[in-house]
Amino acid sequence: MKYLSEFRDSALTKPLVAELQRFPARPIRIMEICGTHTMAIFHHGLRSILPEGLQLISGPGCPVCVTAAGHIDAFVDIAQQDKVRVAIFGDLMRVPGSNGSLSQAAAHGAQVEMVYSPMDALELAEKHPGELIVFLSVGFETTTPGVAATILEANRRETSNFAVYSTHKVIPPPLELLLADPDLELNGLLCPGHVSTIIGAQAYQTVADKYQLPCVVAGFEPADILRALIMLLRQIHEERYEVENGYNRAVTWQGNQRACALVDKVFIPEDSPWRGMGILPGSGLAIRETYSQFDASKRLDITMQDIAEPKGCLCGEILCGKFAPPDCPLFAKACTPANPIGPCMVSSEGTCAAYFRYGEK
Amino acid sequence: MSEQYILLDHGSGGLASQQLISELFLKYLTSPLLASLEDSAVFTVSGNCLAMSTDSYVVDPLFFPGGDIGMLAVHGTINDLAMRGARPLYLSLAFILEEGLAINDLERVLQSIAKCSNEAGVPIVTGDTKVVPRGKADKIFINTSGIGLVPDERSISVSQARKGDKILLSGSMGDHGITIMTRRAGLSLEGELRSDTMALHGLVDHLCTTFPGAIHTLRDPTRGGVASTLCEIAEQAKAAITLDEESLPISASVRAGCEILGLDPLYLANEGKMLVICSPNQANDIVNAMQHHPQGHEAAIIGEIIDGPAGRVTLHTGLGGERLVTPLHGQPLPRIC
Ligand code: SF4
């Protein structure tokens, strides 16, 4: 882990900041797709040192935020079932659904356990043989291989009391949808580091060509982000539009084929609902028939309802880059992290949470 | 209260806990001594200035690298007293035990309590034990209360913090919080993570005697971490605080653990560290004295109280940017103390 301090070292970042600030002022709009980037950018105070005219817009890459309201309600439904214990990543705990959050369900006796990996959920199944353990699974390309591996492991162990409720999604379909919107007027894409370790930098070639858009894959340390922004600005000023990899130490052009094969073995693409974007064809991942004994949607007979988003909440629009959190009349008034109305205020990768927490009111 | 039921958030030490206290507890419990919400209450009895404090401990697991629930229970209450400049005198000790608990575990905890109380020179003078049926509590819950004597002319409280004061931290941050969290996540990290649990009354007494009048405020940043504690101080001092990211003492293994679990060390609990708010002209001497004391050898000046909106805490980041630091708002945290 020694590399952490290396990429944060101010001796390394100061020259990059200076280089970034040397670009001539002009209006430029760059979208950071990924919620982890949004948080890192705020966390390191990067927005306060950007060159004049450069605007960073947060995109749809927060898995909890894009989870449709209907899925959140389904999570709470599952948690309230008899002899069911749900396992979740901590971020989901407080996301409000139309019948409250998992945290509120837990206060009424629902068994909700926070885990750090899907394998922990499988271990819970061993620990509680009298219950069905359901892993409420949310996430993009980065998380799916681990879930696929866990399902295969459950299959190998013949664990009968373990299931996954999959709301997994893939990142290219919403990107296509967003970029097709001429109002967004983007000049460049800061592409997610983690997701790209799986799908490879090549995944952005189509959008780079089709929308003549500079794309740079970036890591999450300050030096990584600074370097990627410099690469983007160079492309923009030189009127190039290429896919460049600014995260060579983790991301390859092709991605991780083994992980992709693992996902493909367990999951099959399906149409999936996105908050603010509707149902996007082929954007979700369902568990294949072969592994249906681990598919909670089949075992528990859960039907996803089409639930309206919380009244007044602009999460959907914010995820599409159309608004920034301060444009929402509820922001920092009725909606705060202590009393969240939409998921973007709850998730540790949510744009509203970032604005609130790091002070752009 | 906007919530109808108690959620785990209410115990986080962050905004939800504050809301619960101010909107419910203080509605019915109206003593001005309580209302100041200090680490302990300070009052005068027959001409003697006394401090009194209480705290409960529910940490899971009971035993962890660097300590156990018993150590926390002794150190925590001693530190709460010390944060008002008091010399701790006596502690009480109350157990709530779950049916089926191994006597062995209880004995280990007791041995540790006895050792800590001896080392600190603060005896346990009264106690209580209750047992509840299996499942109605988790193994061992402990409450300790304590009283201490505040030496004459010592007036240490949050209300003493003023603009221009320097902010010092007595050592590296986040060690306790990350040790418990990585344990619970089943992670074993290279580079020893250990809880920092430690009694601080020796260091406090040393500083208060060596620098009379220069120490204005002391706080131990337990749940909610340095960030939440400083937000509270800024709020109560009706001033702003600025911090310098590069001067924050954080060990490499805490950083690594935080990276893996996606946590910010500013929000992690500490059990053997204190924030010292002091006169600017003596700050260098004080930090020096701390560094030469066994309980403060990694002490650092991390920021200062400045003119600005009440409660506003900002951080100057390593790359020359600036951002706001806000109190912990209800991240669902495991039981850490
Ligand atoms: S501030 Fe709250 S209500 Fe407004 S968009 Fe964000 S999450 Fe939704």
XYZ file of C-alpha atoms and ligand atoms in Angstrom:
706
model
C 0.000 0.000 0.000
C 2.987 2.289 -0.056
C 1.916 3.675 -3.414
C -0.899 5.615 -1.776
C 1.310 8.329 -0.390
C 3.285 8.454 -3.622
C 0.258 9.529 -5.616
C -0.779 12.034 -2.975
C 2.616 13.513 -2.401
C 2.376 17.245 -2.886
C 5.794 17.229 -4.547
C 4.098 15.190 -7.255
C 0.750 16.952 -7.362
C 1.924 20.584 -7.201
C 3.550 20.544 -10.683
C 0.438 18.828 -12.071
C -1.794 21.492 -10.542
C 0.439 24.168 -12.086
C 0.272 22.460 -15.474
C -3.503 22.170 -15.275
C -3.834 25.819 -14.403
C -1.728 26.883 -17.395
C -4.446 25.896 -19.880
C -6.082 29.014 -21.332
C -9.459 29.891 -19.820
C -12.382 28.764 -21.939
C -15.682 27.074 -21.223
C -15.155 23.318 -21.076
C -17.518 20.689 -19.696
C -16.090 17.362 -18.587
C -18.210 14.612 -17.075
C -16.761 12.306 -14.451
C -18.860 9.202 -14.967
C -18.023 7.514 -11.728
C -19.236 8.374 -8.228
C -15.887 7.411 -6.729
C -14.296 10.093 -8.917
C -16.901 12.626 -7.808
C -16.062 11.938 -4.172
C -12.290 11.942 -4.700
C -12.511 15.250 -6.596
C -14.412 16.863 -3.739
C -12.372 15.163 -1.040
C -9.080 16.539 -2.303
C -10.473 20.007 -2.902
C -9.798 19.680 -6.631
C -12.750 21.790 -7.654
C -11.246 24.800 -5.907
C -8.121 24.774 -8.096
C -9.558 24.135 -11.580
C -8.650 26.541 -14.396
C -11.262 29.152 -15.198
C -14.122 27.893 -17.331
C -13.549 24.195 -16.618
C -16.683 22.624 -15.258
C -16.850 19.094 -13.877
C -20.236 17.399 -14.135
C -21.098 14.266 -12.207
C -22.476 11.364 -14.177
C -24.518 8.201 -13.642
C -21.766 6.080 -12.078
C -23.112 5.727 -8.546
C -24.633 2.251 -8.369
C -26.857 2.931 -5.368
C -28.117 6.197 -6.897
C -29.170 4.692 -10.221
C -31.035 1.822 -8.539
C -34.696 2.371 -9.379
C -37.144 3.240 -6.606
C -39.008 -0.014 -7.334
C -35.883 -2.037 -6.610
C -35.351 -0.221 -3.310
C -38.910 -1.158 -2.316
C -38.244 -4.744 -3.371
C -35.192 -4.780 -1.064
C -37.306 -3.686 1.879
C -40.006 -6.254 0.958
C -37.440 -9.036 0.926
C -35.962 -7.935 4.255
C -39.394 -8.044 5.864
C -40.096 -11.634 4.858
C -40.184 -14.315 7.459
C -37.017 -16.374 7.993
C -35.088 -14.132 5.631
C -31.898 -12.281 6.511
C -30.606 -9.814 3.959
C -26.953 -8.945 3.477
C -26.061 -5.608 1.964
C -23.244 -3.191 1.345
C -23.510 -0.418 3.940
C -24.459 2.234 1.426
C -27.893 0.711 0.849
C -28.904 0.859 4.499
C -30.386 4.319 4.521
C -31.704 4.724 0.973
C -35.341 5.748 1.343
C -37.977 3.744 -0.528
C -41.691 4.436 -0.593
C -42.050 2.221 2.508
C -38.999 3.471 4.341
C -35.404 2.304 4.249
C -33.699 -0.945 5.190
C -32.428 0.829 8.279
C -36.002 1.541 9.354
C -37.024 -2.031 8.505
C -34.181 -3.201 10.768
C -35.495 -1.048 13.612
C -38.740 -3.037 13.278
C -37.049 -6.389 13.490
C -35.995 -7.161 9.914
C -32.651 -8.976 9.841
C -30.287 -6.722 7.904
C -26.553 -7.331 7.975
C -23.871 -5.172 6.467
C -21.134 -7.058 4.696
C -17.987 -6.016 2.916
C -18.066 -8.690 0.236
C -20.602 -11.132 -1.210
C -18.519 -13.991 0.213
C -19.336 -12.669 3.702
C -22.998 -13.129 2.802
C -22.337 -16.726 1.860
C -20.619 -17.235 5.216
C -23.760 -15.882 6.893
C -25.698 -18.678 5.218
C -23.495 -21.214 6.990
C -23.968 -19.395 10.281
C -27.776 -19.213 10.041
C -28.919 -22.527 8.567
C -32.567 -21.883 9.501
C -32.812 -18.713 7.421
C -32.590 -17.783 3.773
C -29.724 -15.328 3.312
C -30.396 -12.938 0.450
C -27.584 -10.769 -0.834
C -29.162 -7.588 -2.213
C -26.766 -7.027 -5.005
C -26.131 -3.627 -6.479
C -23.207 -2.599 -8.596
C -21.473 -2.158 -11.916
C -18.865 -4.212 -13.755
C -16.461 -3.973 -10.818
C -18.660 -5.760 -8.285
C -20.314 -8.323 -10.562
C -17.375 -10.742 -10.946
C -17.183 -11.166 -7.155
C -20.900 -11.908 -6.989
C -20.598 -14.360 -9.878
C -17.742 -16.111 -8.075
C -19.816 -16.276 -4.886
C -22.758 -17.875 -6.695
C -20.417 -20.449 -8.240
C -18.959 -21.133 -4.795
C -22.447 -21.525 -3.296
C -23.197 -23.956 -6.108
C -20.026 -25.920 -5.402
C -20.835 -26.038 -1.688
C -24.465 -26.867 -2.483
C -25.587 -24.163 -0.069
C -29.361 -24.288 -0.129
C -30.140 -21.207 1.979
C -28.320 -18.579 -0.062
C -29.679 -16.402 -2.856
C -28.839 -13.181 -4.653
C -31.278 -10.479 -5.690
C -29.492 -9.018 -8.670
C -29.951 -5.429 -9.771
C -26.534 -5.392 -11.421
C -25.983 -2.951 -14.207
C -23.447 -2.217 -16.915
C -22.150 1.258 -17.626
C -22.074 1.626 -21.449
C -25.886 1.815 -22.099
C -26.553 4.910 -19.920
C -23.480 6.577 -21.411
C -24.896 6.096 -24.894
C -28.190 7.543 -23.743
C -26.613 10.590 -22.103
C -24.277 11.391 -24.950
C -27.111 11.266 -27.455
C -28.563 14.291 -25.642
C -27.207 17.375 -27.431
C -28.154 19.653 -24.509
C -25.467 18.102 -22.349
C -22.724 19.741 -24.447
C -19.871 17.669 -23.119
C -16.288 18.215 -24.224
C -14.768 15.191 -22.569
C -15.288 12.092 -20.437
C -13.286 11.156 -17.363
C -13.779 7.387 -17.482
C -13.997 5.200 -14.373
C -10.867 3.403 -13.219
C -12.391 0.442 -11.384
C -15.008 -0.422 -13.997
C -12.364 -0.174 -16.715
C -10.108 -2.729 -15.039
C -12.832 -5.195 -16.044
C -14.170 -3.877 -19.362
C -10.906 -2.325 -20.560
C -10.240 1.101 -22.056
C -11.516 -0.189 -25.399
C -15.089 0.027 -24.045
C -15.139 3.790 -24.694
C -13.949 3.629 -28.310
C -17.498 3.549 -29.686
C -18.592 6.708 -27.882
C -15.300 8.469 -28.606
C -15.785 7.835 -32.336
C -19.526 8.333 -32.504
C -19.640 11.569 -30.499
C -16.108 12.778 -31.309
C -15.454 12.927 -27.617
C -12.092 12.749 -25.831
C -12.149 9.932 -23.259
C -9.472 9.324 -20.613
C -9.520 6.472 -18.104
C -8.401 7.720 -14.681
C -7.368 6.269 -11.341
C -8.603 7.723 -8.067
C -5.609 9.352 -6.435
C -5.202 13.112 -6.813
C -2.216 12.701 -9.142
C -4.204 10.248 -11.309
C -7.143 12.606 -11.648
C -4.958 15.637 -12.299
C -3.034 13.778 -14.971
C -6.216 12.551 -16.642
C -7.687 16.060 -16.666
C -4.502 17.359 -18.278
C -4.730 14.618 -20.931
C -8.350 15.559 -21.591
C -7.624 19.279 -21.843
C -4.760 18.577 -24.233
C -7.057 16.569 -26.495
C -9.707 19.252 -26.332
C -7.276 22.049 -27.172
C -5.670 20.002 -29.941
C -9.097 18.970 -31.225
C -8.371 15.280 -30.972
C -10.865 12.731 -29.733
C -9.254 9.523 -28.634
C -9.491 7.003 -25.869
C -6.427 7.371 -23.676
C -5.530 5.280 -20.677
C -4.351 7.371 -17.757
C -4.484 4.436 -15.364
C -1.968 2.058 -16.900
C -1.002 0.481 -13.612
C -4.443 -1.103 -13.300
C -6.290 -0.863 -16.621
C -5.463 -2.565 -19.905
C -6.966 -1.926 -23.323
C -8.759 -5.272 -23.371
C -9.788 -5.460 -19.724
C -9.940 -8.546 -17.585
C -11.215 -11.287 -19.843
C -11.308 -13.872 -17.092
C -13.582 -11.709 -14.952
C -15.821 -11.038 -17.957
C -16.043 -14.780 -18.645
C -16.994 -15.397 -15.028
C -19.788 -12.840 -15.221
C -20.969 -14.275 -18.503
C -21.125 -17.746 -17.024
C -23.511 -16.716 -14.243
C -25.355 -13.681 -15.596
C -27.321 -12.874 -18.719
C -28.085 -9.331 -19.968
C -31.605 -8.075 -19.368
C -33.461 -4.782 -19.659
C -33.132 -2.865 -16.446
C -34.743 0.236 -14.926
C -32.448 3.173 -14.081
C -33.420 6.052 -11.876
C -34.088 9.033 -14.068
C -33.392 7.170 -17.296
C -36.165 4.603 -17.534
C -35.685 1.059 -18.762
C -32.506 0.683 -20.777
C -32.281 -2.384 -23.031
C -29.552 -4.848 -22.110
C -28.315 -2.646 -19.272
C -28.924 -5.076 -16.418
C -27.723 -8.530 -15.483
C -30.017 -11.368 -14.420
C -28.913 -14.707 -13.018
C -28.913 -17.436 -15.649
C -31.458 -20.234 -15.504
C -28.710 -22.778 -14.640
C -28.253 -21.010 -11.298
C -31.879 -20.147 -10.653
C -31.764 -21.814 -7.225
C -29.605 -18.839 -6.200
C -31.907 -16.264 -7.783
C -33.912 -14.551 -5.041
C -36.320 -13.018 -7.563
C -37.389 -16.559 -8.491
C -37.254 -18.097 -5.032
C -39.180 -15.396 -3.266
C -41.649 -14.461 -5.966
C -40.787 -10.780 -5.797
C -42.208 -8.562 -8.468
C -40.667 -5.211 -9.071
C -43.247 -2.443 -9.032
C -42.917 0.733 -11.019
C -42.584 3.169 -8.124
C -42.442 6.909 -8.647
C -39.345 8.710 -7.429
C -39.625 10.720 -4.215
C -41.612 13.884 -4.810
C -39.465 16.841 -5.756
C -36.241 14.820 -5.863
C -34.048 15.583 -8.861
C -31.696 12.607 -8.475
C -32.676 11.283 -11.903
C -31.801 14.561 -13.621
C -28.635 14.979 -11.567
C -27.469 11.507 -12.596
C -27.908 12.579 -16.226
C -25.828 15.708 -15.686
C -28.804 17.987 -16.340
C -28.822 19.591 -12.913
C -26.399 20.048 -10.057
C -27.562 19.363 -6.475
C -27.951 23.047 -5.506
C -30.555 23.289 -8.310
C -32.803 20.976 -6.278
C -35.093 23.052 -4.055
C -34.917 20.349 -1.367
C -31.100 20.278 -1.261
C -29.679 21.043 2.204
C -33.179 22.064 3.317
C -35.691 19.209 3.489
C -33.015 16.807 2.210
C -29.803 16.276 4.181
C -27.691 13.191 4.889
C -29.467 12.890 8.249
C -32.858 13.018 6.513
C -32.246 11.935 2.945
C -35.042 12.117 0.398
C -33.224 10.626 -2.575
C -30.394 8.094 -2.893
C -27.923 10.723 -4.160
C -27.905 12.196 -0.647
C -27.246 8.827 0.999
C -24.694 6.970 -1.011
C -21.036 7.526 -0.226
C -20.689 8.078 -3.980
C -23.785 10.245 -4.373
C -23.445 13.669 -5.953
C -25.793 15.384 -3.494
C -23.901 13.851 -0.568
C -20.610 15.101 -2.048
C -21.918 18.648 -2.490
C -23.374 18.640 1.001
C -20.457 17.065 2.739
C -17.712 19.004 1.062
C -19.479 22.255 1.060
C -20.816 23.379 -2.280
C -24.155 24.731 -1.260
C -37.729 14.263 16.248
C -38.166 13.407 12.589
C -37.652 9.657 13.237
C -40.297 7.621 15.010
C -37.891 4.897 16.114
C -34.342 4.603 17.338
C -31.959 3.743 14.520
C -28.334 2.690 14.784
C -27.483 6.163 13.457
C -28.596 7.635 16.765
C -25.599 6.018 18.420
C -23.052 7.090 15.795
C -21.732 10.120 17.657
C -22.606 12.243 14.639
C -25.492 14.471 13.701
C -28.238 11.968 14.530
C -26.857 11.493 18.067
C -26.732 15.247 18.548
C -30.298 15.569 17.330
C -31.486 12.898 19.724
C -29.809 14.649 22.645
C -30.920 18.157 21.843
C -34.436 17.367 20.660
C -35.392 14.692 23.159
C -33.078 14.421 26.162
C -32.576 18.116 26.774
C -36.315 18.642 26.414
C -36.845 16.815 29.700
C -33.477 16.993 31.445
C -32.908 20.640 32.052
C -29.905 21.054 34.339
C -27.624 23.763 32.953
C -24.685 21.504 33.825
C -26.013 18.929 31.382
C -26.985 21.467 28.757
C -23.377 22.500 28.171
C -22.822 18.999 26.710
C -19.228 18.784 27.848
C -17.381 15.488 28.312
C -18.093 15.776 32.036
C -20.042 18.069 34.347
C -18.015 20.371 36.611
C -19.532 21.765 39.828
C -18.506 22.970 43.269
C -19.185 21.062 46.490
C -18.108 22.631 49.804
C -15.525 24.729 48.064
C -14.099 21.833 46.027
C -14.471 21.798 42.264
C -15.531 18.315 41.123
C -15.987 16.692 37.737
C -18.411 13.831 37.095
C -18.927 11.697 34.009
C -20.454 8.436 32.802
C -20.130 6.282 29.704
C -21.296 2.868 28.476
C -19.344 0.384 26.393
C -20.836 -2.096 23.928
C -17.934 -2.800 21.577
C -18.000 -5.913 19.426
C -15.621 -7.801 19.410
C -14.852 -7.762 23.152
C -11.136 -8.330 22.542
C -9.205 -6.641 19.758
C -5.581 -5.810 18.963
C -4.353 -3.254 21.477
C -7.176 -3.627 23.965
C -10.552 -4.939 25.065
C -13.897 -3.662 26.310
C -12.575 -3.434 29.888
C -9.711 -1.147 28.949
C -12.071 1.105 27.009
C -14.411 1.294 30.000
C -11.661 2.437 32.364
C -9.802 4.730 29.969
C -12.948 6.259 28.491
C -14.344 7.597 31.724
C -10.927 8.693 33.015
C -10.439 10.622 29.774
C -13.876 12.224 29.961
C -12.922 13.565 33.404
C -9.475 14.637 32.252
C -10.959 16.641 29.379
C -12.142 19.169 31.966
C -8.719 19.289 33.577
C -9.832 17.044 36.448
C -7.652 14.582 38.344
C -9.759 11.397 38.313
C -10.417 10.045 41.835
C -12.836 7.111 41.780
C -14.713 4.976 39.273
C -17.884 2.908 39.454
C -18.312 -0.205 37.334
C -21.582 -1.806 36.196
C -22.014 -4.904 34.029
C -24.909 -6.158 31.970
C -24.062 -9.747 31.090
C -25.729 -12.081 28.631
C -26.724 -15.527 29.843
C -24.245 -18.062 28.487
C -21.221 -15.766 28.548
C -18.014 -17.693 29.257
C -16.788 -16.908 32.782
C -13.357 -17.024 31.235
C -14.142 -14.037 29.040
C -15.552 -12.114 31.988
C -12.430 -12.898 33.972
C -10.179 -11.677 31.168
C -12.141 -8.428 31.040
C -11.920 -8.033 34.812
C -8.187 -8.636 34.842
C -7.803 -5.963 32.258
C -10.034 -3.538 34.185
C -8.007 -4.126 37.367
C -4.728 -3.582 35.543
C -5.877 -0.352 33.881
C -7.353 1.033 37.074
C -4.112 0.243 38.985
C -1.893 1.748 36.331
C -4.014 4.874 36.188
C -4.169 5.128 39.964
C -7.953 5.436 39.862
C -9.646 2.751 41.989
C -13.034 1.204 41.322
C -15.043 1.767 44.478
C -18.569 0.617 43.708
C -20.241 -1.675 41.215
C -23.257 -3.601 40.001
C -23.994 -6.705 37.903
C -27.140 -7.714 36.020
C -27.686 -10.776 33.852
C -30.226 -10.874 31.015
C -31.485 -13.902 29.034
C -29.514 -15.042 25.996
C -30.091 -12.762 23.035
C -31.272 -9.804 25.128
C -27.789 -8.316 25.259
C -24.578 -9.105 23.419
C -22.089 -10.832 25.752
C -20.939 -7.896 27.929
C -22.103 -4.310 28.218
C -20.239 -2.103 30.690
C -21.003 1.248 32.255
C -18.450 3.226 34.219
C -18.912 6.532 36.005
C -16.226 8.602 37.595
C -15.565 11.619 39.720
C -12.498 13.780 39.779
C -11.135 16.876 41.405
C -10.472 19.961 39.306
C -7.454 21.815 40.759
C -8.027 25.477 41.575
C -7.788 27.997 38.756
C -8.134 25.363 36.060
C -10.943 26.277 33.751
C -11.015 24.048 30.740
C -14.121 23.835 28.611
C -15.350 24.215 25.079
C -16.582 27.693 25.924
C -12.951 28.792 26.503
C -11.922 28.230 22.873
C -11.322 31.533 21.099
C -10.250 32.941 17.769
C -6.534 32.697 17.106
C -6.128 29.572 19.258
C -4.094 26.734 17.809
C -5.456 23.199 17.552
C -3.187 20.309 18.515
C -3.777 16.586 18.266
C -1.927 14.384 20.740
C -1.092 11.613 18.263
C -2.085 9.697 15.144
C -5.783 9.531 14.355
C -8.153 6.695 13.579
C -6.202 3.777 15.082
C -9.017 2.515 17.298
C -11.820 2.899 14.757
C -9.982 1.207 11.930
C -8.782 -1.646 14.144
C -12.356 -2.514 15.077
C -13.709 -2.037 11.565
C -11.068 -4.171 9.867
C -11.589 -6.842 12.531
C -15.276 -6.856 11.811
C -14.715 -6.903 8.088
C -12.484 -9.946 8.613
C -9.541 -8.165 7.034
C -6.056 -8.843 8.212
C -3.795 -6.022 7.184
C -0.076 -6.075 7.166
C 1.517 -3.358 9.295
C 0.077 -3.729 12.757
C -3.230 -2.013 13.382
C -3.815 -1.545 17.094
C -6.356 0.327 19.119
C -4.860 3.410 20.739
C -6.843 3.025 23.982
C -4.961 4.872 26.714
C -5.621 7.035 29.770
C -4.702 10.664 29.167
C -5.008 12.214 32.620
C -1.233 12.110 33.151
C -0.589 14.114 29.991
C -3.405 16.545 30.802
C -2.089 17.184 34.285
C 1.435 17.671 32.978
C 0.293 20.231 30.392
C -2.037 22.116 32.728
C 0.657 22.428 35.393
C 3.422 23.373 32.966
C 1.354 25.884 30.983
C -1.113 27.373 33.441
C -3.935 29.207 31.702
C -2.692 28.398 28.188
C -4.857 25.319 27.656
C -8.370 26.474 26.812
C -10.203 23.385 25.617
C -9.589 19.643 25.677
C -11.721 17.074 23.862
C -11.172 13.407 23.147
C -12.330 12.698 19.591
C -14.035 9.336 20.139
C -17.075 8.394 18.045
C -17.470 10.720 15.073
C -13.715 11.283 15.058
C -11.663 14.460 14.864
C -13.955 15.934 12.195
C -17.201 15.723 14.190
C -15.523 16.906 17.408
C -14.005 19.950 15.719
C -17.350 20.823 14.095
C -18.926 20.815 17.555
C -16.147 22.980 18.962
C -16.428 25.472 16.088
C -20.182 25.592 16.578
C -19.894 26.266 20.303
C -16.998 28.713 19.958
C -19.038 30.589 17.304
C -15.975 30.638 15.086
C -14.497 28.816 12.113
C -11.671 26.296 12.095
C -9.078 25.642 9.434
C -7.075 22.419 9.233
C -3.981 21.545 7.287
C -4.255 18.112 5.684
C -0.516 17.544 5.436
C 0.007 18.067 9.157
C -2.619 15.496 10.210
C -0.849 12.598 11.940
C -2.125 9.386 10.317
C -0.182 6.127 10.305
C 0.470 4.294 7.063
C -1.519 1.246 8.172
C -4.539 3.373 9.127
C -4.379 5.016 5.713
C -4.240 1.632 4.027
C -7.181 0.282 6.028
C -9.211 3.382 5.236
C -8.490 3.022 1.567
C -9.722 -0.571 1.508
C -12.880 0.094 3.500
C -13.578 3.475 1.902
C -13.320 5.391 5.177
C -11.954 8.812 6.048
C -9.586 8.833 9.064
C -11.036 12.198 10.106
C -14.248 10.373 11.062
C -12.731 7.369 12.805
C -12.980 6.915 16.564
C -9.959 7.402 18.800
C -9.750 6.107 22.364
C -6.433 7.509 23.502
C -6.070 10.845 21.761
C -7.077 14.373 22.579
C -7.503 17.668 20.828
C -5.843 20.533 22.657
C -6.949 24.077 21.956
C -4.429 26.569 23.317
C -2.995 30.067 23.152
C -1.147 30.535 19.867
C 1.997 31.952 21.474
C 2.527 28.831 23.559
C 1.430 26.271 20.968
C 4.964 25.323 19.908
C 6.085 24.794 23.491
C 3.001 22.776 24.273
C 3.373 20.503 21.258
C 6.996 20.076 22.183
C 6.102 19.111 25.739
C 3.531 16.649 24.413
C 6.049 15.052 22.089
C 8.319 14.433 25.070
C 5.524 12.774 27.041
C 4.802 9.053 26.574
C 1.132 9.780 25.853
C 1.768 12.350 23.165
C 4.944 11.650 21.250
C 3.255 11.996 17.854
C 1.516 15.257 18.745
C 1.122 17.846 16.010
C -0.358 21.274 15.420
C -3.137 20.565 12.948
C -5.017 23.827 12.609
C -6.389 26.947 14.217
C -9.549 28.767 15.146
C -10.174 31.655 12.783
C -12.681 34.349 12.066
C -15.553 33.010 10.010
C -19.057 31.605 10.100
C -19.802 29.716 13.345
C -19.246 25.997 12.963
C -17.453 26.126 9.626
C -14.477 23.769 9.424
C -12.321 23.780 6.302
C -9.380 21.646 5.270
C -6.447 22.780 3.132
C -5.722 19.741 1.042
C -2.325 18.422 0.037
C -2.715 19.654 -3.520
C -3.448 23.214 -2.511
C -7.238 23.026 -2.680
C -9.757 23.666 0.019
C -12.855 21.835 1.106
C -15.384 21.789 3.890
C -15.296 19.291 6.760
C -18.782 18.415 8.023
C -19.835 16.337 11.031
C -20.499 12.649 10.605
C -24.061 12.236 9.484
C -25.320 8.845 10.282
C -23.037 6.489 8.465
C -24.180 3.136 9.755
C -21.225 2.187 11.914
C -20.613 -1.018 13.778
C -20.300 -0.936 17.568
C -16.863 0.476 18.079
C -16.728 1.398 21.765
S -30.998 17.021 -2.729
Fe -32.159 15.258 -2.057
S -34.127 15.501 -3.016
Fe -32.710 16.847 -4.093
S -31.939 15.610 -5.776
Fe -30.524 15.348 -4.099
S -31.255 13.504 -3.084
Fe -32.926 14.203 -4.365
